[in-house]
XYZ file of C-alpha atoms in Angstrom:
602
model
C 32.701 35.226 28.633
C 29.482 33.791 29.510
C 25.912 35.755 30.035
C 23.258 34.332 31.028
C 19.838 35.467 30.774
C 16.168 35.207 31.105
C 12.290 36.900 31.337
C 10.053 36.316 34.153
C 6.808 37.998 35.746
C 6.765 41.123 37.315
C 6.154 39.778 41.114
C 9.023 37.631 40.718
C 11.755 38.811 43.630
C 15.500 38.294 42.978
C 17.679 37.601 46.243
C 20.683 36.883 48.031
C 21.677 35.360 50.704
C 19.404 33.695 53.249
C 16.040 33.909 51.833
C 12.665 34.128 53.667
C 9.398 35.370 52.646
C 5.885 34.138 54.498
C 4.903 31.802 51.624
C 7.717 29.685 52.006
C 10.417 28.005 54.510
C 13.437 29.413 54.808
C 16.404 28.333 52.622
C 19.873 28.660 52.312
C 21.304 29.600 48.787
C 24.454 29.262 47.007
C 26.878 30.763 45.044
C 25.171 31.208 41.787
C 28.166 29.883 39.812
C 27.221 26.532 41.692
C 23.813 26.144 40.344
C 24.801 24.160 37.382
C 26.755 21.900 39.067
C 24.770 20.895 41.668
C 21.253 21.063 40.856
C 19.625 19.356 43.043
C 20.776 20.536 46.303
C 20.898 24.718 45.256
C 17.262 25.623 45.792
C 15.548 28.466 43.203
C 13.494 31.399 44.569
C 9.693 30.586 44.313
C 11.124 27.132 42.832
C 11.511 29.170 39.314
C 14.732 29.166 37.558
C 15.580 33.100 36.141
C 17.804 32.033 33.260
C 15.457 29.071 31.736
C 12.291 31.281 29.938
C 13.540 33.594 27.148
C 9.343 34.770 26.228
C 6.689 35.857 28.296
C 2.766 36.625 27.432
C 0.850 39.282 28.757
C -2.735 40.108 28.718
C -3.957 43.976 29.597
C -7.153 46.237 28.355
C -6.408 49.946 27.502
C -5.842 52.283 29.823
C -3.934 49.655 31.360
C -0.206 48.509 32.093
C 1.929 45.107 32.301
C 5.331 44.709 33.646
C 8.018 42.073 33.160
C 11.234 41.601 34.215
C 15.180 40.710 32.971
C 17.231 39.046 34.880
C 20.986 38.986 33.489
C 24.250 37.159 34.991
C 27.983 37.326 33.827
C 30.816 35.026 34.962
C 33.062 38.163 33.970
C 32.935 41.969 36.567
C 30.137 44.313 34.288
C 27.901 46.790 34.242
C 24.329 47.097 32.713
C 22.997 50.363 31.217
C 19.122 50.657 29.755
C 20.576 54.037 27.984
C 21.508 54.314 24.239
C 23.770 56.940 25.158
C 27.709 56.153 25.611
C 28.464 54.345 28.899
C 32.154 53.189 29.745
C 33.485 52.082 33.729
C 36.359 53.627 35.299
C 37.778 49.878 36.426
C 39.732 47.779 33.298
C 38.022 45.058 31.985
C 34.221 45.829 32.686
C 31.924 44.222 30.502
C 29.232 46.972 29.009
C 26.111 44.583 28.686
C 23.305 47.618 27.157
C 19.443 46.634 27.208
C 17.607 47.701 24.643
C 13.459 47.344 24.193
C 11.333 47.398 21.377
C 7.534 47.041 20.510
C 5.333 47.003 17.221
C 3.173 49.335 18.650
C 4.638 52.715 18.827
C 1.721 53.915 20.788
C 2.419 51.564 23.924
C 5.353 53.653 26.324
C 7.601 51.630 27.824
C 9.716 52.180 30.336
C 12.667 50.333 31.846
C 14.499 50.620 35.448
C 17.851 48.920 36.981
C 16.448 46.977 40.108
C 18.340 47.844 43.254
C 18.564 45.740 46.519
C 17.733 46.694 50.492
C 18.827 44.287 53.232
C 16.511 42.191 54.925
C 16.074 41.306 58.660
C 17.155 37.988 58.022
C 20.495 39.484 56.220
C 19.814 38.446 52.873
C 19.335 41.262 49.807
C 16.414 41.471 47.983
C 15.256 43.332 45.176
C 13.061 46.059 45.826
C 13.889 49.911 44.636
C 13.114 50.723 40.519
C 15.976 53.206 40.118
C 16.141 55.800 37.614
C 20.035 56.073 36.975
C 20.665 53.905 34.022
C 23.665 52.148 34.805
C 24.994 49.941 37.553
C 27.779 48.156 38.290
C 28.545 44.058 39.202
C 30.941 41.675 40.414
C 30.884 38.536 38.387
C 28.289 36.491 38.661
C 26.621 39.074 40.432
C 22.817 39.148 38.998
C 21.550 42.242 37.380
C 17.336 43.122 37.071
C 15.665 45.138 35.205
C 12.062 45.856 35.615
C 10.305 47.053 31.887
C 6.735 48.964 32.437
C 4.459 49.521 29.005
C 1.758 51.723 29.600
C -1.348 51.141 27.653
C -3.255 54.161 26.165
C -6.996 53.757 26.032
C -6.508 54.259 22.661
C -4.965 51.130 21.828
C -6.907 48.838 19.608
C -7.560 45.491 20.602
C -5.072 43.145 19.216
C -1.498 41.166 20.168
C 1.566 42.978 19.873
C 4.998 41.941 20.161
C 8.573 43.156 21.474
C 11.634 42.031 22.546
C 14.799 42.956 24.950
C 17.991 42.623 22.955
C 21.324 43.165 24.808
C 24.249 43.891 23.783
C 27.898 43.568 24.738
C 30.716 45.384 24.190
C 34.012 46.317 25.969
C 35.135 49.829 26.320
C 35.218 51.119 22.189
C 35.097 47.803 20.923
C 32.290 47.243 18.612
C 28.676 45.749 20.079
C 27.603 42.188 19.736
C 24.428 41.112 20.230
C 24.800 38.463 23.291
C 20.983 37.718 23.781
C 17.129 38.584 23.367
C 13.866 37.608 25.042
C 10.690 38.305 23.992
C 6.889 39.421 24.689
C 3.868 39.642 23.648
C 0.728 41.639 25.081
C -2.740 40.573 23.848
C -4.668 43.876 24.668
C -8.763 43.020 25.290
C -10.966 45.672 23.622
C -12.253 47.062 27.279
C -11.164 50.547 28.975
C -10.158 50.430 32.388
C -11.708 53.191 34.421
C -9.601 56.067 35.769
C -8.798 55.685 39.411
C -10.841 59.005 40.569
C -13.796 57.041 38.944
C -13.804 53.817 40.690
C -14.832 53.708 44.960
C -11.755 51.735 45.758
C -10.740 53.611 49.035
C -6.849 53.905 48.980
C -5.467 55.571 51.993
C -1.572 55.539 52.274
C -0.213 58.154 55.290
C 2.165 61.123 54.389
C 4.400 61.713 56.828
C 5.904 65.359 55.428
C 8.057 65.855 58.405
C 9.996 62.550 57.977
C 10.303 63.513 54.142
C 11.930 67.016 55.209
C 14.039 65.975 57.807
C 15.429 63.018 55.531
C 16.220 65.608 52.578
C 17.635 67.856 55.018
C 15.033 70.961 53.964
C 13.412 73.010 56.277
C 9.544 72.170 56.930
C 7.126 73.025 54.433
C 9.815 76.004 52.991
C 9.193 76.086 48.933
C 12.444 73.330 48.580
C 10.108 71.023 50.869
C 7.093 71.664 48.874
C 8.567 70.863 45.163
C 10.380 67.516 46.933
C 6.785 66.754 47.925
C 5.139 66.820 44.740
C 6.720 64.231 42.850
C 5.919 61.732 46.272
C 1.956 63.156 45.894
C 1.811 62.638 42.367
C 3.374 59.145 42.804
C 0.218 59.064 45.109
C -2.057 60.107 42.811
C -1.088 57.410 40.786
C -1.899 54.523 42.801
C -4.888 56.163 43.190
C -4.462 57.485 46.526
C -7.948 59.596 48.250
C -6.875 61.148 51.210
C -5.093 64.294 52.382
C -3.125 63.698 55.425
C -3.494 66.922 57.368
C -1.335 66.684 60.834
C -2.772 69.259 62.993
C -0.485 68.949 66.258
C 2.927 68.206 67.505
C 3.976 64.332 67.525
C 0.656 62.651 66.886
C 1.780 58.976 67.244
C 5.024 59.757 69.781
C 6.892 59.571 67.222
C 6.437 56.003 66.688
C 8.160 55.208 69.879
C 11.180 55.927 68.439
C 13.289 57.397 70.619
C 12.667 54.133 73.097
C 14.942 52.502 70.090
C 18.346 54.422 70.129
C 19.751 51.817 68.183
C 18.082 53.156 65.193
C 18.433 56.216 65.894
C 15.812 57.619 63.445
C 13.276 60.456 64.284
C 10.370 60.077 62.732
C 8.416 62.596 64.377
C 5.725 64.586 63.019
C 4.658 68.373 63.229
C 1.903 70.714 63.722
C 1.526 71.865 59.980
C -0.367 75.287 61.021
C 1.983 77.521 62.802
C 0.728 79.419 66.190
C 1.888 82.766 67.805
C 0.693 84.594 70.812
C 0.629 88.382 70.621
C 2.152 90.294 73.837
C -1.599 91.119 74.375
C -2.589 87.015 75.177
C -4.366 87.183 72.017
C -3.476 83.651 69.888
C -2.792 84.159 65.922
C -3.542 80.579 63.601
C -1.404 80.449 60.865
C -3.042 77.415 58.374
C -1.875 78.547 55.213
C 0.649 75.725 55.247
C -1.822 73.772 54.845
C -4.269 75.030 52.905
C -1.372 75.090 50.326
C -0.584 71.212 50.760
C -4.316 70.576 50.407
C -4.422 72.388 47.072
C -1.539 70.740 46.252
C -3.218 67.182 46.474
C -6.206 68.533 45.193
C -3.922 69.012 41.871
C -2.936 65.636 41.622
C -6.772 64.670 42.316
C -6.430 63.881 45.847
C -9.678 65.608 46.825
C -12.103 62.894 48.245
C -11.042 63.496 51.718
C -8.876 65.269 54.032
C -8.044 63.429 57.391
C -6.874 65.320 60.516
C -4.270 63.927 62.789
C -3.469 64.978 65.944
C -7.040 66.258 67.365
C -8.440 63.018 69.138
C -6.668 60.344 71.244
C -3.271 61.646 70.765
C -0.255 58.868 71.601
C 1.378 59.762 74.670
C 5.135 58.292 76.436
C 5.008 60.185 80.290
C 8.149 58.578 80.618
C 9.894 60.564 77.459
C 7.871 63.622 78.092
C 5.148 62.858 75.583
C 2.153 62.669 77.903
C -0.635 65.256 78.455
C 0.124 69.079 79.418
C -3.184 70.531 79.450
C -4.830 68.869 82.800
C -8.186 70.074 82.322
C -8.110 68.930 78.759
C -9.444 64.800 78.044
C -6.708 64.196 75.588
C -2.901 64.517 75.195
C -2.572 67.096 72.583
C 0.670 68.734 72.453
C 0.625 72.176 70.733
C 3.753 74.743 70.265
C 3.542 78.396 69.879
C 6.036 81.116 69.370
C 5.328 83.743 72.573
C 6.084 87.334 70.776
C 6.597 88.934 74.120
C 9.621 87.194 74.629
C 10.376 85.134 71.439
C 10.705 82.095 73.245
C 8.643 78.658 71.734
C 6.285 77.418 74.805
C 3.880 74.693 74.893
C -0.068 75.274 75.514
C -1.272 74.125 78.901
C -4.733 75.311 79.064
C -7.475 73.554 77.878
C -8.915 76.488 76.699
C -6.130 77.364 74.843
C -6.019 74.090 72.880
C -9.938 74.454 72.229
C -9.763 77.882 70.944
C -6.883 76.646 68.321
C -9.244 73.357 67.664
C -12.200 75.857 67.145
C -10.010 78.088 64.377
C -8.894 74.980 62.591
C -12.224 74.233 62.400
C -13.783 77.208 61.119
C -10.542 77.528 58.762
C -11.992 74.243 57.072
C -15.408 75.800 56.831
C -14.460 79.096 55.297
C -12.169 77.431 52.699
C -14.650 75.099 51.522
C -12.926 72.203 52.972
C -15.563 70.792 55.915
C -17.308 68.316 53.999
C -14.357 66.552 53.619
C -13.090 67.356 56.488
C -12.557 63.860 58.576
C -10.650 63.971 62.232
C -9.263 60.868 62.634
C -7.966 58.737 65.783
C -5.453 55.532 64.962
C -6.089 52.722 67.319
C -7.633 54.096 70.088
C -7.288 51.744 73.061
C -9.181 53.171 75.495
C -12.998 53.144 75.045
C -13.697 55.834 77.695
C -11.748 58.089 76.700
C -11.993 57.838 72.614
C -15.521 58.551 73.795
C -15.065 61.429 76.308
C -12.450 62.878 73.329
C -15.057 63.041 70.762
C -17.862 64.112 72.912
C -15.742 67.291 73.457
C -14.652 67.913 69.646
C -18.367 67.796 68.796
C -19.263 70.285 71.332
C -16.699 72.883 70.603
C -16.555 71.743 66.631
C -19.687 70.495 65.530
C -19.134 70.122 61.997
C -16.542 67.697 62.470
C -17.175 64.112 61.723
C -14.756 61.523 62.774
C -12.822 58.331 61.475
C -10.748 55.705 63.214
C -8.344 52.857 62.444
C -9.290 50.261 65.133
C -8.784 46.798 66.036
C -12.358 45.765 66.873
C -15.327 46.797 65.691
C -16.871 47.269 69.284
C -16.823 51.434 68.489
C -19.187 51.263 66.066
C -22.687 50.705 67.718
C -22.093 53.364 69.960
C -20.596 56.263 67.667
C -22.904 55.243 64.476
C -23.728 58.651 64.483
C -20.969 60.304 64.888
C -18.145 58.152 63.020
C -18.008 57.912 58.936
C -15.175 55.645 58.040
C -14.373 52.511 59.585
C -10.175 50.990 59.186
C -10.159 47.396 61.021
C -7.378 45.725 61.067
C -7.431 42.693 59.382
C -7.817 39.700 61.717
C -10.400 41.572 63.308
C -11.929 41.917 59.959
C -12.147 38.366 59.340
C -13.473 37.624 62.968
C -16.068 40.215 62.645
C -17.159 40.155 59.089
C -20.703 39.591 59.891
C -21.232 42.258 61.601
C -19.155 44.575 59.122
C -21.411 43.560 56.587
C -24.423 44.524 58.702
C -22.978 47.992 60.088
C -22.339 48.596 56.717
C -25.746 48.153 55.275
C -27.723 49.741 58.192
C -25.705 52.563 58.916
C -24.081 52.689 55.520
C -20.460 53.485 56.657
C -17.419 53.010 54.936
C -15.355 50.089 56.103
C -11.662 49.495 55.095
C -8.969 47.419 55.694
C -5.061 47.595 57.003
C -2.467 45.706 58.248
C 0.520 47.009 59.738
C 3.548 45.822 62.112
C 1.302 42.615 62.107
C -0.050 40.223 60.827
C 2.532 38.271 59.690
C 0.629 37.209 56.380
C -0.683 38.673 54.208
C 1.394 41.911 54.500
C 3.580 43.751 52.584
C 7.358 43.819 53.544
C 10.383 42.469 52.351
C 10.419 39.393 53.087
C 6.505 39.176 51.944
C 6.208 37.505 48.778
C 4.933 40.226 46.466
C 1.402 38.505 45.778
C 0.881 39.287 48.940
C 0.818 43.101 48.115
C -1.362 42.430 44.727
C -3.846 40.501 46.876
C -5.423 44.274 48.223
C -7.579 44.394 45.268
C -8.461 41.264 44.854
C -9.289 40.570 48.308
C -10.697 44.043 49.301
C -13.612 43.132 46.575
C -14.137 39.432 48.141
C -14.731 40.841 51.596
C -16.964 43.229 50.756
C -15.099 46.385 51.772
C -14.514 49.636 50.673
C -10.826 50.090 50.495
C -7.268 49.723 51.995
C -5.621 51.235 54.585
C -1.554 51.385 55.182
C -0.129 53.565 57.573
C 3.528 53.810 55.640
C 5.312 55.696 52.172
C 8.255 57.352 53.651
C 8.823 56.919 56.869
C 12.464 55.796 56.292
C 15.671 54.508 57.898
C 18.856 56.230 58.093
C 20.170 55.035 54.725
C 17.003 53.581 52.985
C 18.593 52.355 49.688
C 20.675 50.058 51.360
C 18.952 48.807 54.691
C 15.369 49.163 55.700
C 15.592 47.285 59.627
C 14.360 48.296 61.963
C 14.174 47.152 65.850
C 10.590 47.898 66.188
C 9.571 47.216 62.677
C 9.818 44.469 59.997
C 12.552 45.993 56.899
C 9.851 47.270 54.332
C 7.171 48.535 57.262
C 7.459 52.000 57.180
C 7.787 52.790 53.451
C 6.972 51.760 50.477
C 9.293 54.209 47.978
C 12.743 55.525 48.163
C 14.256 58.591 48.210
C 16.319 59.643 44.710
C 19.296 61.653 45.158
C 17.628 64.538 43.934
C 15.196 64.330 46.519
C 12.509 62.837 44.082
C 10.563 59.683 44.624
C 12.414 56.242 43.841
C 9.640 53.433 43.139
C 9.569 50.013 44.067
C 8.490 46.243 43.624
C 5.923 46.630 46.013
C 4.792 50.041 44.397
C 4.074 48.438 41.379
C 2.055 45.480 42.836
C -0.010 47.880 45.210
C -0.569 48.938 41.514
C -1.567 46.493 40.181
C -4.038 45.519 42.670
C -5.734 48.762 42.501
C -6.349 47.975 39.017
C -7.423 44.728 39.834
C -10.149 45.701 42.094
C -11.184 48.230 39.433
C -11.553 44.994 37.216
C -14.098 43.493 39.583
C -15.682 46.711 40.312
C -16.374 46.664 36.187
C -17.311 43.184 36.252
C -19.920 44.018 38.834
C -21.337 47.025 37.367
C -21.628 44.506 34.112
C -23.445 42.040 36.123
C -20.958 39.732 36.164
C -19.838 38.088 39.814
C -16.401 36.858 40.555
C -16.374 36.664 44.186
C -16.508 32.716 43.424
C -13.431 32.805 41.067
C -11.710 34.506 43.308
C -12.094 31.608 45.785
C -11.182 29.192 43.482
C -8.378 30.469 42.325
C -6.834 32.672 45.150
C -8.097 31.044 48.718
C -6.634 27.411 50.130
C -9.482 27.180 52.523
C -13.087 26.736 52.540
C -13.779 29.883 54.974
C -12.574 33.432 54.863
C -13.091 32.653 59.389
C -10.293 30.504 58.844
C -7.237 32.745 57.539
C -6.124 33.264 61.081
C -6.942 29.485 62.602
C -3.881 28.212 64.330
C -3.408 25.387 61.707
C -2.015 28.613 59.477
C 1.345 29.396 59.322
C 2.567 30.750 56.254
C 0.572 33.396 54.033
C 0.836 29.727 51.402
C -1.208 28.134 53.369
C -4.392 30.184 52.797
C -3.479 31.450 49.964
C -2.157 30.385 45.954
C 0.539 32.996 45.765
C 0.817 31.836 42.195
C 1.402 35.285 39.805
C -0.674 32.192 36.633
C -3.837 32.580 39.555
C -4.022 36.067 39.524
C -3.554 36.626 35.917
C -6.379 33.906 35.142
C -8.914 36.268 37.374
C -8.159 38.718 34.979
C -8.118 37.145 31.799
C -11.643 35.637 32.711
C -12.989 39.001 33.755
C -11.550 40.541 30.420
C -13.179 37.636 28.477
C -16.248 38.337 29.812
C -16.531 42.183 29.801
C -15.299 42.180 26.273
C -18.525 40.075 25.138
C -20.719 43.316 26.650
């Protein structure tokens, strides 16, 4: 029996196959019981070889985490298990290969997942989904991850401590053997971190609650849908997340186009939360408690800085698929469905007046709850300039306590609504094109301005085949340009089987969600989870530095950007997310250290 075995960084990305990612050219791997042999012709992902480094270092501050990860390989069938609880395989001849980790500071938590795999769209398997069973199985020579978390508590002292992953083998009752160990060590600066709900970084990640229910197979916002949905908002919450997403009419975004894709065959439409009846009489009843309870329910969790409304202005429309506009006297394409109590039939509003009078109860709903001032009605990409601006001319006449945000693709908007629009979303090419006048719009008119990418660009974004720097580089890069926050219009808007393949026709595999669903119904993590993470903290890092008088915008250059002008990311001489950036995980970790260094001498 052989095991091999080795430590590496936590944006490191095991994979099979083919292998792509936008840093690098594509490559075609081999069997991994070939490496040895032929060495020079078997490439390595990210030209690092798993099984060579048996120690990593780590630096953090308290109130803080670092991550690491195993990577283990048998030329014998196994299984790995991060439990110290009995494991055995049904099959003869497994190989039980346990993980076991250890630190000299009881007060550090650690945690430890089994890394699963999702296909890509180039075929190949890549790691992605932290799973929270604690065994899985593998063909020989089949490699097995593990991803190891250690939460810092701000009541760490400042100091190095050091741990190790043993692992053992055994074979069904046989007596363990130790068959390896790696090691660690985490120098932790004497600085606090600042909690998330304390720092202005503008997170703002789309819940799509409809998807969630239909994928668990529970009815819409019943009590079942509403526990399900708390573990996904407190995973949220964690990142830091700031918004509510409050969908306040029938198939806001047409459902993503999805049913023009019937080879996917995923509906990923999304509902009115507030429920609407009409009384024998004519008379209309509101029913918003729906979401007056999901508010509160983010609120719990600290999601509280603002609640955006989807579904009021410049609606998405298909005439073709019978998604247009059914209220002709009405500027926009809102669709809203009612339950008629004179006959018990469901029927669709067609009246502008109708529509306004619901628009004007949502409204005041918000205002006797407390809500308005953080009340935001939002439009994504509005195309059409007329009519964004004939739609909220009308919402401010019949709701004038409603201010208004929008996710656009040029910053052309924002002369003309300066009055009327709070938060700014540009996508990011436009970003870069436009940054001088972001920068001035945002000190004359002092709007918030944030950043997204989506379906495109290419680089830097945040799927699977995206090298996972890519996804840390939020923080980092948020804080260069000068911008309040990040913008991603994904969590779970999923596949039919998500664990296993994320493609899509219309998307890029990785898109439309960032976690996974457990089989419990309870959120799965993932690779990219963990670095959106990470660069949260990160731009809490330079927000510290700044407050400490201490500017990093030029290490940041130095150490993260390949060219001599943010107006060049998108030239045409770019082609990979390499060439304008170092995706090197040393790079990142240098920012830090430096920052750490400096705020510790405060």
């Amino acid at each position: 029996m052989n095991i091999k075995y080795g430590i590496t960084d936590e944006a490191y990305k095991f994979y099979s196959g083919i292998f792509f990612d936008s840093s690098v050219s594509e490559i075609r791997t081999y069997p991994k019981e070939l490496w040895e042999k032929y060495k020079n012709v078997v490439p390595v992902p990210y030209g690092r070889e798993l099984y060579e480094e048996k120690s990593i270092e780590l630096v953090a501050c308290r109130n803080d985490f670092v991550s690491f990860q195993v990577g283990i390989n048998c030329d014998q069938n196994y299984f790995v298990t991060n439990d110290d609880r009995t494991a055995l395989y049904l099959k003869r001849g497994y190989i039980s290969i346990r993980a076991e980790v250890e630190c000299d500071n009881p007060d550090i938590i650690i945690k430890s997942n089994i890394e699963d795999m999702v296909i890509d769209d180039n075929r190949s398997s890549k790691c992605d989904i932290l799973l929270s069973a604690t065994q899985k199985e593998y063909d020989a020579y089949e490699t097995a991850m593990l991803f190891f978390t250690l939460q810092i508590p701000k009541s760490c002292k400042k100091g190095t401590y050091k741990g190790k992953v043993r692992l053992y083998s055994s074979i069904m009752f046989d007596d363990e053997e130790i068959c390896g160990e790696v090691d660690f060590s985490v120098r932790v600066y004497d600085v606090v971190l600042k909690d998330k709900k304390d720092s202005r970084f503008y997170l703002n990640l789309w819940q799509h609650n409809s998807v969630l229910a239909k994928h668990l197979e529970l009815a819409r916002y019943s009590d079942e849908h509403f526990k399900a949905m708390e573990s996904y908002i407190k995973s949220l919450a964690d990142l830091g997340q700031r918004c509510v997403t409050i969908i306040a009419s029938d198939v806001p975004w047409a459902g993503q186009y999805s049913h023009r894709s019937l080879n996917d065959f995923v509906d990923v439409y999304e509902y009115n939360m507030a429920k609407i009846y009409k009384r024998p009489s004519g008379e209309f009843i509101y029913d918003f408690s729906v979401i007056g309870r999901y508010i509160e329910l983010c609120f719990k969790y600290g999601i509280d800085k603002f609640i955006e409304v989807y579904g009021l202005c410049c609606v998405w429309q298909d005439h073709d698929f019978g998604l247009g506009k059914f209220a002709k006297d009405h500027p926009d394409g809102i669709k809203l469905r009612y339950m008629d109590l004179s006959d018990g039939c469901m029927k669709t509003m067609r009246s502008g007046k109708e529509i306004d009078d619901y628009i004007k109860a949502l409204h005041d709903y918000f205002i006797e709850k407390g809500y308005i001032d953080k009340v935001s009605v939002v439009a994504d990409e509005p195309l059409d300039h007329d009519l964004y601006k004939k739609c909220v001319n009308h919402l401010k006449e019949i709701a004038p306590k409603f201010v208004f945000s929008a996710a656009i693709n040029t910053t052309s908007h924002v002369e003309e609504f300066k009055n009327t629009i709070n938060n700014y979303c540009v996508i990011l090419p436009s970003a870069i094109d436009e940054y001088d006048n972001i920068q001035r719009y945002r000190n004359e008119y002092g709007k918030i301005f944030t950043w997204y990418v989506c379906c495109w660009p290419l680089y830097p974004n945040m799927f699977i085949s995206s090298n996972l720097l890519e996804t840390r580089l939020i923080g980092y890069l948020t804080y260069y340009l000068n911008l309040d926050g990040f913008l991603r219009w994904d969590y779970t808007v999923w596949t039919k089987n998500p664990r296993k393949d994320v493609r899509w026709h219309t998307f890029h595999a990785g898109d439309a969600n960032f976690v996974y669903p457990n089989s419990d119904g309870s959120v799965l993590l993932s690779l990219r989870y963990m670095q959106i993470l990470r660069g949260v903290n990160d731009y809490i890092l330079a927000e510290m530095a700044e407050e400490n008088g201490i500017d990093i915008r030029n290490l940041i250059h130095e150490q993260l950007l390949k060219i001599d002008n943010i107006k060049q990311m998108f030239s045409s001489k770019t082609s990979v997310a390499g060439d304008i950036f170092n995706l090197d995980y040393t790079a990142f970790e240098n920012i830090k250290i430096s920052i750490l260094e400096k705020l510790e001498k405060k």
